[in-house]
PDB file of C-alpha atoms in Angstrom:
ATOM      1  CA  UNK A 199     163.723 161.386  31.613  1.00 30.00           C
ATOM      2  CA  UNK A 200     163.108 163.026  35.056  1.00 36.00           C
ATOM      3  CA  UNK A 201     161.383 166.317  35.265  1.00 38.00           C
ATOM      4  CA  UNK A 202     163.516 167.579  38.200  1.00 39.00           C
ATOM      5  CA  UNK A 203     163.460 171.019  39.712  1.00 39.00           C
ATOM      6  CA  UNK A 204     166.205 172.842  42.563  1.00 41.00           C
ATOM      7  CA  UNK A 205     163.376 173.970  44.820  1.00 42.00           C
ATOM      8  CA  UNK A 206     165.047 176.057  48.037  1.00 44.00           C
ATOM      9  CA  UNK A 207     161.792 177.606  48.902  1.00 45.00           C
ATOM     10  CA  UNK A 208     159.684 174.692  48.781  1.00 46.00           C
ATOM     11  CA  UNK A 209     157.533 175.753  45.382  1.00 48.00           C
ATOM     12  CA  UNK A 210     159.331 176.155  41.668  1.00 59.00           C
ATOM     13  CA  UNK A 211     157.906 174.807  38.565  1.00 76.00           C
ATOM     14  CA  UNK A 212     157.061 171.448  39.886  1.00 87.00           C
ATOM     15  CA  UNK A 213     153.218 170.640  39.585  1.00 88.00           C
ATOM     16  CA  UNK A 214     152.637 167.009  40.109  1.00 92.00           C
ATOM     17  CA  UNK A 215     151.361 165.834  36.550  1.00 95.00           C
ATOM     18  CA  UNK A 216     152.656 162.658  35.888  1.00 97.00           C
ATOM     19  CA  UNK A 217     150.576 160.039  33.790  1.00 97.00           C
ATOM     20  CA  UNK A 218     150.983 156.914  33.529  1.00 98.00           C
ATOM     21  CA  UNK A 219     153.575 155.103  32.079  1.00 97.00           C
ATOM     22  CA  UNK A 220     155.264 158.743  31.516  1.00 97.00           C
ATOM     23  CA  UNK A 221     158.339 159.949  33.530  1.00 95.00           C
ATOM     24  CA  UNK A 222     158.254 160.603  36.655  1.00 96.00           C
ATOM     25  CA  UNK A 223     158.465 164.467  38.591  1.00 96.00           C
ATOM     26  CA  UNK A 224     160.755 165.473  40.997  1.00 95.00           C
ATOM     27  CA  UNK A 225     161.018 168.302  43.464  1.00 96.00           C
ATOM     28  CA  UNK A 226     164.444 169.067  45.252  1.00 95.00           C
ATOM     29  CA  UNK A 227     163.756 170.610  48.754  1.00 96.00           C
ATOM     30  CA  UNK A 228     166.602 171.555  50.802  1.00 95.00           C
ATOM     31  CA  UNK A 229     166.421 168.357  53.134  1.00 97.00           C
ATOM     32  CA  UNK A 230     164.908 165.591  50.856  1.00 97.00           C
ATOM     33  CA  UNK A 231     164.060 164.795  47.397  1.00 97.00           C
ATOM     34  CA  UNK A 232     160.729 164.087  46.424  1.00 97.00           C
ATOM     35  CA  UNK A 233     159.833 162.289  43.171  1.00 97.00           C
ATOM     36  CA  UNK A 234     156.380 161.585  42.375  1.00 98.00           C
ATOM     37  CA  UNK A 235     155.376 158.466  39.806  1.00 98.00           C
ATOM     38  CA  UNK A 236     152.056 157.141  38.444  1.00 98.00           C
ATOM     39  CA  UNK A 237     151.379 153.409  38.174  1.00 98.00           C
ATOM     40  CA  UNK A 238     148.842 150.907  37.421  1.00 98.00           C
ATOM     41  CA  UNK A 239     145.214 150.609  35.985  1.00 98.00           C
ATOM     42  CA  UNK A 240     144.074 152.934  38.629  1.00 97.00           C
ATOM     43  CA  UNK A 241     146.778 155.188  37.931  1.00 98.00           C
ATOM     44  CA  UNK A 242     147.807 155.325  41.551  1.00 98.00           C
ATOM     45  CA  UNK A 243     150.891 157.427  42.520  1.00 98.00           C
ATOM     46  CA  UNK A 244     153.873 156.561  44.395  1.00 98.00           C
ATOM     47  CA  UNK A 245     156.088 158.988  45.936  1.00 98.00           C
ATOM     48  CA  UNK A 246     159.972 158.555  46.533  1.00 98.00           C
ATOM     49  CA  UNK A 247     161.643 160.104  49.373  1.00 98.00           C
ATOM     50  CA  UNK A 248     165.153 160.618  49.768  1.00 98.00           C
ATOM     51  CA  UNK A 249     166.811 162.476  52.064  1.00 98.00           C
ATOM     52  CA  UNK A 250     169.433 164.274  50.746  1.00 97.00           C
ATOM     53  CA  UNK A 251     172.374 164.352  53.397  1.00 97.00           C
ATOM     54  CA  UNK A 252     172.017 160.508  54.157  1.00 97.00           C
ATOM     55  CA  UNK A 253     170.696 159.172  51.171  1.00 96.00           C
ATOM     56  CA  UNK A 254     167.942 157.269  53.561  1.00 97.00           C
ATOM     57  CA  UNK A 255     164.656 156.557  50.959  1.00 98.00           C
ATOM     58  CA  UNK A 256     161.458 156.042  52.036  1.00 98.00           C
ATOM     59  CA  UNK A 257     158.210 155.027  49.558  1.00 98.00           C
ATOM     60  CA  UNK A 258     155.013 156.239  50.221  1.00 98.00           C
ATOM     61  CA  UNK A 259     152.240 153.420  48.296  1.00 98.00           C
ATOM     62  CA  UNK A 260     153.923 151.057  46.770  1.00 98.00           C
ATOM     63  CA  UNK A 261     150.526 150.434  44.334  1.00 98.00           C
ATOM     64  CA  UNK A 262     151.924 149.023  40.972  1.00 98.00           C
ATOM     65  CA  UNK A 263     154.260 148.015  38.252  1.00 98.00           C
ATOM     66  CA  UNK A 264     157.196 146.706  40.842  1.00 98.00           C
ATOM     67  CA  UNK A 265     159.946 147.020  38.196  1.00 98.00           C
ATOM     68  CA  UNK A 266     159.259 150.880  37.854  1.00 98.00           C
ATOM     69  CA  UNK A 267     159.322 151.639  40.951  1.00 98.00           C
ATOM     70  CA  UNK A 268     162.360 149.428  41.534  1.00 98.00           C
ATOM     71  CA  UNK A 269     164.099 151.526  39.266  1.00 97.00           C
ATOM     72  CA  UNK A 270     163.243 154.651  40.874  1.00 97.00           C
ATOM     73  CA  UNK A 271     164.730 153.221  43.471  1.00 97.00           C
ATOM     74  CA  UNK A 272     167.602 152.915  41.630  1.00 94.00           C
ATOM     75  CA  UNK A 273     170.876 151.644  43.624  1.00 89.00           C
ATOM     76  CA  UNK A 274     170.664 153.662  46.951  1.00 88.00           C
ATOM     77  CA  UNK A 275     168.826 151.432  48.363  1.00 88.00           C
ATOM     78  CA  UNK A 276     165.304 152.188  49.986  1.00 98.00           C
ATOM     79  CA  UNK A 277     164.487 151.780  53.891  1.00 98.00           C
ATOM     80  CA  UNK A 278     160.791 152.018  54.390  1.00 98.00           C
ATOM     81  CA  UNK A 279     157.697 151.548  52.355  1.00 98.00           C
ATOM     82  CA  UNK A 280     154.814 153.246  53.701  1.00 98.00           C
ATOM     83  CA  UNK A 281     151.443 152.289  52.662  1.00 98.00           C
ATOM     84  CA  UNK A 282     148.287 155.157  53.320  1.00 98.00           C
ATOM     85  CA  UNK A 283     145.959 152.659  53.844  1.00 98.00           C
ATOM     86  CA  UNK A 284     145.022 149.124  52.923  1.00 98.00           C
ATOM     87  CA  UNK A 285     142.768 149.320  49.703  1.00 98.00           C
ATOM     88  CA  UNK A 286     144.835 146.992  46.749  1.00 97.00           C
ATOM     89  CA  UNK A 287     145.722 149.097  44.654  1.00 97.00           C
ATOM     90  CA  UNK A 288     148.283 150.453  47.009  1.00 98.00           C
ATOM     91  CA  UNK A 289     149.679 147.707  47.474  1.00 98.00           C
ATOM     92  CA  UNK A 290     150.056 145.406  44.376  1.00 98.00           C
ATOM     93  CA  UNK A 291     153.841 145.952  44.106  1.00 98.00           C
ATOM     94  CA  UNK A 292     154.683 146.093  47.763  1.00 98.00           C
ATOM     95  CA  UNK A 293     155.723 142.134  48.587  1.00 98.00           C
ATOM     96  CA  UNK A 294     158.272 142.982  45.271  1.00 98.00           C
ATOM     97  CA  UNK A 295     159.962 145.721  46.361  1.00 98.00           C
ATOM     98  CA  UNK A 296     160.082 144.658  50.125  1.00 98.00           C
ATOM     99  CA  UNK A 297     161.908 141.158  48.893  1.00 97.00           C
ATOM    100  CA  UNK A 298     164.194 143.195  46.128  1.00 97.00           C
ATOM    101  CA  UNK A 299     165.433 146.291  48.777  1.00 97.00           C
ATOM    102  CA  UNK A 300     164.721 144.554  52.556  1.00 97.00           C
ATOM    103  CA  UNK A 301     162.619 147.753  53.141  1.00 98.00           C
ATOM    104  CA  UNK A 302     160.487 147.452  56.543  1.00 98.00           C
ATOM    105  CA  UNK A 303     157.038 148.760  56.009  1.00 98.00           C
ATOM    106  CA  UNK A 304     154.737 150.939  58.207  1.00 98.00           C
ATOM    107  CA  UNK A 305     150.538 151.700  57.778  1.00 98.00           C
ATOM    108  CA  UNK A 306     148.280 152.489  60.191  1.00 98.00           C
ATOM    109  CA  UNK A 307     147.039 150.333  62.942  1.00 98.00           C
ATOM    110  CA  UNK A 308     143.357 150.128  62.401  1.00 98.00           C
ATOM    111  CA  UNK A 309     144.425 148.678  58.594  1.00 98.00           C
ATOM    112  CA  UNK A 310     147.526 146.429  59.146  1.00 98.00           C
ATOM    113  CA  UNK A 311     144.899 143.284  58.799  1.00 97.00           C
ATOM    114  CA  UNK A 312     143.941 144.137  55.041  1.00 98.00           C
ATOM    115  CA  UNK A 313     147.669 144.007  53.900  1.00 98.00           C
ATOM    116  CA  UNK A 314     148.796 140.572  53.131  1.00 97.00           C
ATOM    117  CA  UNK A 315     152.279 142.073  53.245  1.00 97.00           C
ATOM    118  CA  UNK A 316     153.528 142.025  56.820  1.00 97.00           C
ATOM    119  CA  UNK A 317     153.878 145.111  58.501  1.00 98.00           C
ATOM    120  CA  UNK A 318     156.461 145.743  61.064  1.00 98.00           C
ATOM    121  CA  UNK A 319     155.687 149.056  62.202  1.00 98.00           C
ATOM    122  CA  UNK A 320     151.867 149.849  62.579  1.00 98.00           C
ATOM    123  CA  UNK A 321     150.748 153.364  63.445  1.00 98.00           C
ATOM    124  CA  UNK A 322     149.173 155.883  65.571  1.00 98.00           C
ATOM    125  CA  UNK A 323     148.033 159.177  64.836  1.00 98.00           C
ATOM    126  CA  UNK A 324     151.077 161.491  66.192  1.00 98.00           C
ATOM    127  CA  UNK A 325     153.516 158.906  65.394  1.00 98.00           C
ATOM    128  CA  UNK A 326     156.878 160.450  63.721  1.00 98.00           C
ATOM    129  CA  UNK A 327     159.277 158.321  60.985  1.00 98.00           C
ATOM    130  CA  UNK A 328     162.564 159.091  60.466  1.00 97.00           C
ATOM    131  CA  UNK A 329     163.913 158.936  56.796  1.00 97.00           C
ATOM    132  CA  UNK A 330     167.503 159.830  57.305  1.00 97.00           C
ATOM    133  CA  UNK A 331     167.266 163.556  58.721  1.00 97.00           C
ATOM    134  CA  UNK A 332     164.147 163.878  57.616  1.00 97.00           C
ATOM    135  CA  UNK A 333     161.393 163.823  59.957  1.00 98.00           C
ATOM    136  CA  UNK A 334     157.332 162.331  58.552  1.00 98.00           C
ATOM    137  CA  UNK A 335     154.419 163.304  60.872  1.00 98.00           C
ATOM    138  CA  UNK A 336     151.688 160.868  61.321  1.00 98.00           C
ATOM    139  CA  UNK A 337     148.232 161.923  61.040  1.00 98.00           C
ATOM    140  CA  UNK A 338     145.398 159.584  61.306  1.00 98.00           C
ATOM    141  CA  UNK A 339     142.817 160.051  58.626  1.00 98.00           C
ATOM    142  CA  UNK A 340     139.717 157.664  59.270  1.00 98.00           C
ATOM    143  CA  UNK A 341     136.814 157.219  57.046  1.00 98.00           C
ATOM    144  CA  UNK A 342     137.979 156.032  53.626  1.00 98.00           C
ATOM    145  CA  UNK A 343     139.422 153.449  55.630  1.00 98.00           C
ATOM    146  CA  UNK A 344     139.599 152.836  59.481  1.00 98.00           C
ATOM    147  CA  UNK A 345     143.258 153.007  59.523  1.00 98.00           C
ATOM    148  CA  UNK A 346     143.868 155.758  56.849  1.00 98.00           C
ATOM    149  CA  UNK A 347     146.692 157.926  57.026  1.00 98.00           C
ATOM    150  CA  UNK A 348     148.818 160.740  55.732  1.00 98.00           C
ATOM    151  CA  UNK A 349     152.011 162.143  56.263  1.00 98.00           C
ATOM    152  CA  UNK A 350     153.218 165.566  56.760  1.00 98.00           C
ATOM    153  CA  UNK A 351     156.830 166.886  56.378  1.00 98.00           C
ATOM    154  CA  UNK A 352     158.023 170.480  57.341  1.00 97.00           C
ATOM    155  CA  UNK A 353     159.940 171.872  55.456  1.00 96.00           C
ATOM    156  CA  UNK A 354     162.983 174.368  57.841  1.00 94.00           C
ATOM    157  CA  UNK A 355     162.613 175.904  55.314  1.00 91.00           C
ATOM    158  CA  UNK A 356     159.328 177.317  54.660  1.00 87.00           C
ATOM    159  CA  UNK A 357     156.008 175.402  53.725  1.00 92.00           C
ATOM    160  CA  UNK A 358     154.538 171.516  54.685  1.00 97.00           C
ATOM    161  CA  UNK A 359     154.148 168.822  52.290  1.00 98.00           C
ATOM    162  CA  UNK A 360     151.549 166.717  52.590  1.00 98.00           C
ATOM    163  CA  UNK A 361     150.818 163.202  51.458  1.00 98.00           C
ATOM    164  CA  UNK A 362     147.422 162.305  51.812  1.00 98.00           C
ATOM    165  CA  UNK A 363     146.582 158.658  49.865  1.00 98.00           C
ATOM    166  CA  UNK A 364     143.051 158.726  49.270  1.00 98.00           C
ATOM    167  CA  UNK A 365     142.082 161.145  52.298  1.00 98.00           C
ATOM    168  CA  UNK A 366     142.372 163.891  50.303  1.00 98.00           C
ATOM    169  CA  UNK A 367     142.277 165.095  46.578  1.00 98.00           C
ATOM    170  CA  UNK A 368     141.939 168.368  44.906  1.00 98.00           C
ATOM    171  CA  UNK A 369     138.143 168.877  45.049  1.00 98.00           C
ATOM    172  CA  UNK A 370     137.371 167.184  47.872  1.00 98.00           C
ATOM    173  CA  UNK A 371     137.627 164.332  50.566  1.00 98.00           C
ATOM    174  CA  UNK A 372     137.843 160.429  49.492  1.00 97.00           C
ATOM    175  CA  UNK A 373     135.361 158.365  49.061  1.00 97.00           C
ATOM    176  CA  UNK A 374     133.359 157.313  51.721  1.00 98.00           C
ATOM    177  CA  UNK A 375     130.340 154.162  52.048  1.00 96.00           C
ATOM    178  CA  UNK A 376     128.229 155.698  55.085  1.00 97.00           C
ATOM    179  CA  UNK A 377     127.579 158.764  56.425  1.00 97.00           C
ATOM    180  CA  UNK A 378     129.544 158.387  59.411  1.00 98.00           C
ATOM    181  CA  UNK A 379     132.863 157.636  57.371  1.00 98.00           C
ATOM    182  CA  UNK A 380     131.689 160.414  55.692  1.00 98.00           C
ATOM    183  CA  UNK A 381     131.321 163.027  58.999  1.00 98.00           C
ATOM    184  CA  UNK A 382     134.603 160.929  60.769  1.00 98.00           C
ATOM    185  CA  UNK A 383     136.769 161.826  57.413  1.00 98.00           C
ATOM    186  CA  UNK A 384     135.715 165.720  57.307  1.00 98.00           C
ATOM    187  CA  UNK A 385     136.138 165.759  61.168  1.00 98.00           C
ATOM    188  CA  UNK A 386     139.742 164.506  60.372  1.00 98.00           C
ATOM    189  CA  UNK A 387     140.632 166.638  57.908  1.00 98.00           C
ATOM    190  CA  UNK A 388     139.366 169.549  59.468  1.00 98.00           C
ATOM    191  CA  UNK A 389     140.872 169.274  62.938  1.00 98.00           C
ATOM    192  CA  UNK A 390     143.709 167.622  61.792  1.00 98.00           C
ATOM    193  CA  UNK A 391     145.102 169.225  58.684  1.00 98.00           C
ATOM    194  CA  UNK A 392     142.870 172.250  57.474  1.00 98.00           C
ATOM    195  CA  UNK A 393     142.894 173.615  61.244  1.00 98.00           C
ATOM    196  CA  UNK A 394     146.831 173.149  61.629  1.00 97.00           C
ATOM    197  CA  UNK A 395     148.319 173.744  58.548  1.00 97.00           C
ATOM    198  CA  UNK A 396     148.556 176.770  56.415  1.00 97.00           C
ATOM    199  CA  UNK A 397     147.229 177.676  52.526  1.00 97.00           C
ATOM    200  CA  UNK A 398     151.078 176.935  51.535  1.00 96.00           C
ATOM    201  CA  UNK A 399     150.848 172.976  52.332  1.00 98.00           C
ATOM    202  CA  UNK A 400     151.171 171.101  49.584  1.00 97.00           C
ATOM    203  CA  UNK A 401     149.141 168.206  48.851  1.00 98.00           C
ATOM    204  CA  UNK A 402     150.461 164.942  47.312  1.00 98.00           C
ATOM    205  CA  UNK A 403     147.184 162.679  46.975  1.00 98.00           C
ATOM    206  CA  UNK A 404     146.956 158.654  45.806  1.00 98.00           C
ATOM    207  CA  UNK A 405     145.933 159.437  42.614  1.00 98.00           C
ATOM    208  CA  UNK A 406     145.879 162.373  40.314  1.00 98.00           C
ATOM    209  CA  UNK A 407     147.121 165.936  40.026  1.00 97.00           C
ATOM    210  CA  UNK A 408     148.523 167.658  43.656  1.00 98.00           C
ATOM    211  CA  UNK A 409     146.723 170.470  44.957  1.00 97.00           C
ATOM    212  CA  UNK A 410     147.344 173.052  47.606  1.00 97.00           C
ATOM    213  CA  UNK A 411     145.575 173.474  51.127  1.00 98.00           C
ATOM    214  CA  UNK A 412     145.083 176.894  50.165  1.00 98.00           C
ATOM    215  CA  UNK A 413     143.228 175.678  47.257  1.00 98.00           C
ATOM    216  CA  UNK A 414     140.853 173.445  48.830  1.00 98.00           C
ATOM    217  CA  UNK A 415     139.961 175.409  52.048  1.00 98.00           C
ATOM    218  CA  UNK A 416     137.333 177.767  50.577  1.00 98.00           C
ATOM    219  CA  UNK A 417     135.239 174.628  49.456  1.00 98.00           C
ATOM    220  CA  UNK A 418     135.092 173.022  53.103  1.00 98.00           C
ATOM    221  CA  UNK A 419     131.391 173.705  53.498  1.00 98.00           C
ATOM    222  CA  UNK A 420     130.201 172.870  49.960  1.00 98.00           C
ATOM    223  CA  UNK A 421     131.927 168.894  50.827  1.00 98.00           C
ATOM    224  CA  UNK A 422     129.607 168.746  53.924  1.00 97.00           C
ATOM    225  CA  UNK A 423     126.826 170.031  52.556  1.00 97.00           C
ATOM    226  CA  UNK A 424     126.624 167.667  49.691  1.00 96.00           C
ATOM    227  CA  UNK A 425     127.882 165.031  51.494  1.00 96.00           C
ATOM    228  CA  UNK A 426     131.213 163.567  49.402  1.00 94.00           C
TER     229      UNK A 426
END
């Protein structure tokens, strides 16, 4: 059964832990739905997105376990799968789903040639997808991969939500294999999201439990000097 929440502010008792082969969790903004599930040996998570006056869905990583996510697709249909950035395992389930619900797909540009899934829209930091009403900023993350991204959504209401794939987890950056991935992913985040976005953003990472910016800011320095 679906944890689900009515969430007009943009925080209620929603906090991301889902395990899995458990239920899924679901926030209710006042715009779009967001439903959060945890697949696969890596326990990746994949996040639903629905916006609420047009029904329009859009799924961000589709990593694992096809039929499950299939079913959180559930019968309205989904337009858009989204993948953060081209490592397998967020990917494993996405030739499935595209062939079940004739989704197009979208990941960045610098990645689109390690996804054996056709993509049809490849993008650019700055870019902007429309899910219904709803309205995903692009923001190019490199370092774990070249062509990493995230996507924020701002909420009329009050507060951003962020999802961040591997960029970004509670405790620190993601991995990284050099030290210029390293520097060119803290540059990112720094300029990109901890510079422009406030303590309120919520973060909705590839794996794991969410976090808050707010959270995470104070230990900025501490990632750079150790260096992960």
């Amino acid at each position: 059964m679906t944890q689900q929440h009515d969430d007009d502010d943009g925080y209620d008792g929603y906090d991301g832990a889902v395990v899995v082969g458990g239920p899924p969790a679901t926030r209710t903004l006042g715009d779009v739905v967001i439903t959060k599930l945890a697949v696969g040996p890596m326990g990746n998570n994949a996040y639903l997105l629905r916006c609420r006056r047009t029904d329009v869905g859009c799924l961000v990583d589709a990593a694992a376990e096809a039929s499950r996510i299939l079913t959180l697709v559930g019968g309205d249909g989904l337009a858009l799968v989204v993948t953060t950035h081209r490592h397998a395992d967020h990917w494993q389930a996405l030739s499935e789903v595209v062939a079940a619900t004739g989704a197009t797909t979208a990941a960045g540009l610098d990645d689109v040639d390690g996804i054996p899934v056709p993509t049809h829209t490849a993008l650019a930091h700055g870019d902007t997808l429309a899910v219904g009403d709803v309205r995903l900023g692009v923001i190019a993350l490199r370092g774990h991969t070249p062509g990493a991204i995230a996507l924020r959504y701002d909420d009329p209401r009050g507060g951003a939500h962020l999802f961040t794939g591997d960029s970004l987890f509670p405790g620190g950056p993601g991995r990284t294999t050099t030290p210029a991935s390293f520097t060119s992913l803290m540059d990112d985040l720094e300029s990109k999201v901890f510079t422009t976005m406030g303590d309120n953003t919520w973060v909705y990472p590839g794996h794991g439990n969410d976090t808050t910016l707010g959270v995470e800011r104070p230990h900025l320095a501490q990632w750079r000097a150790r260096g992960w």
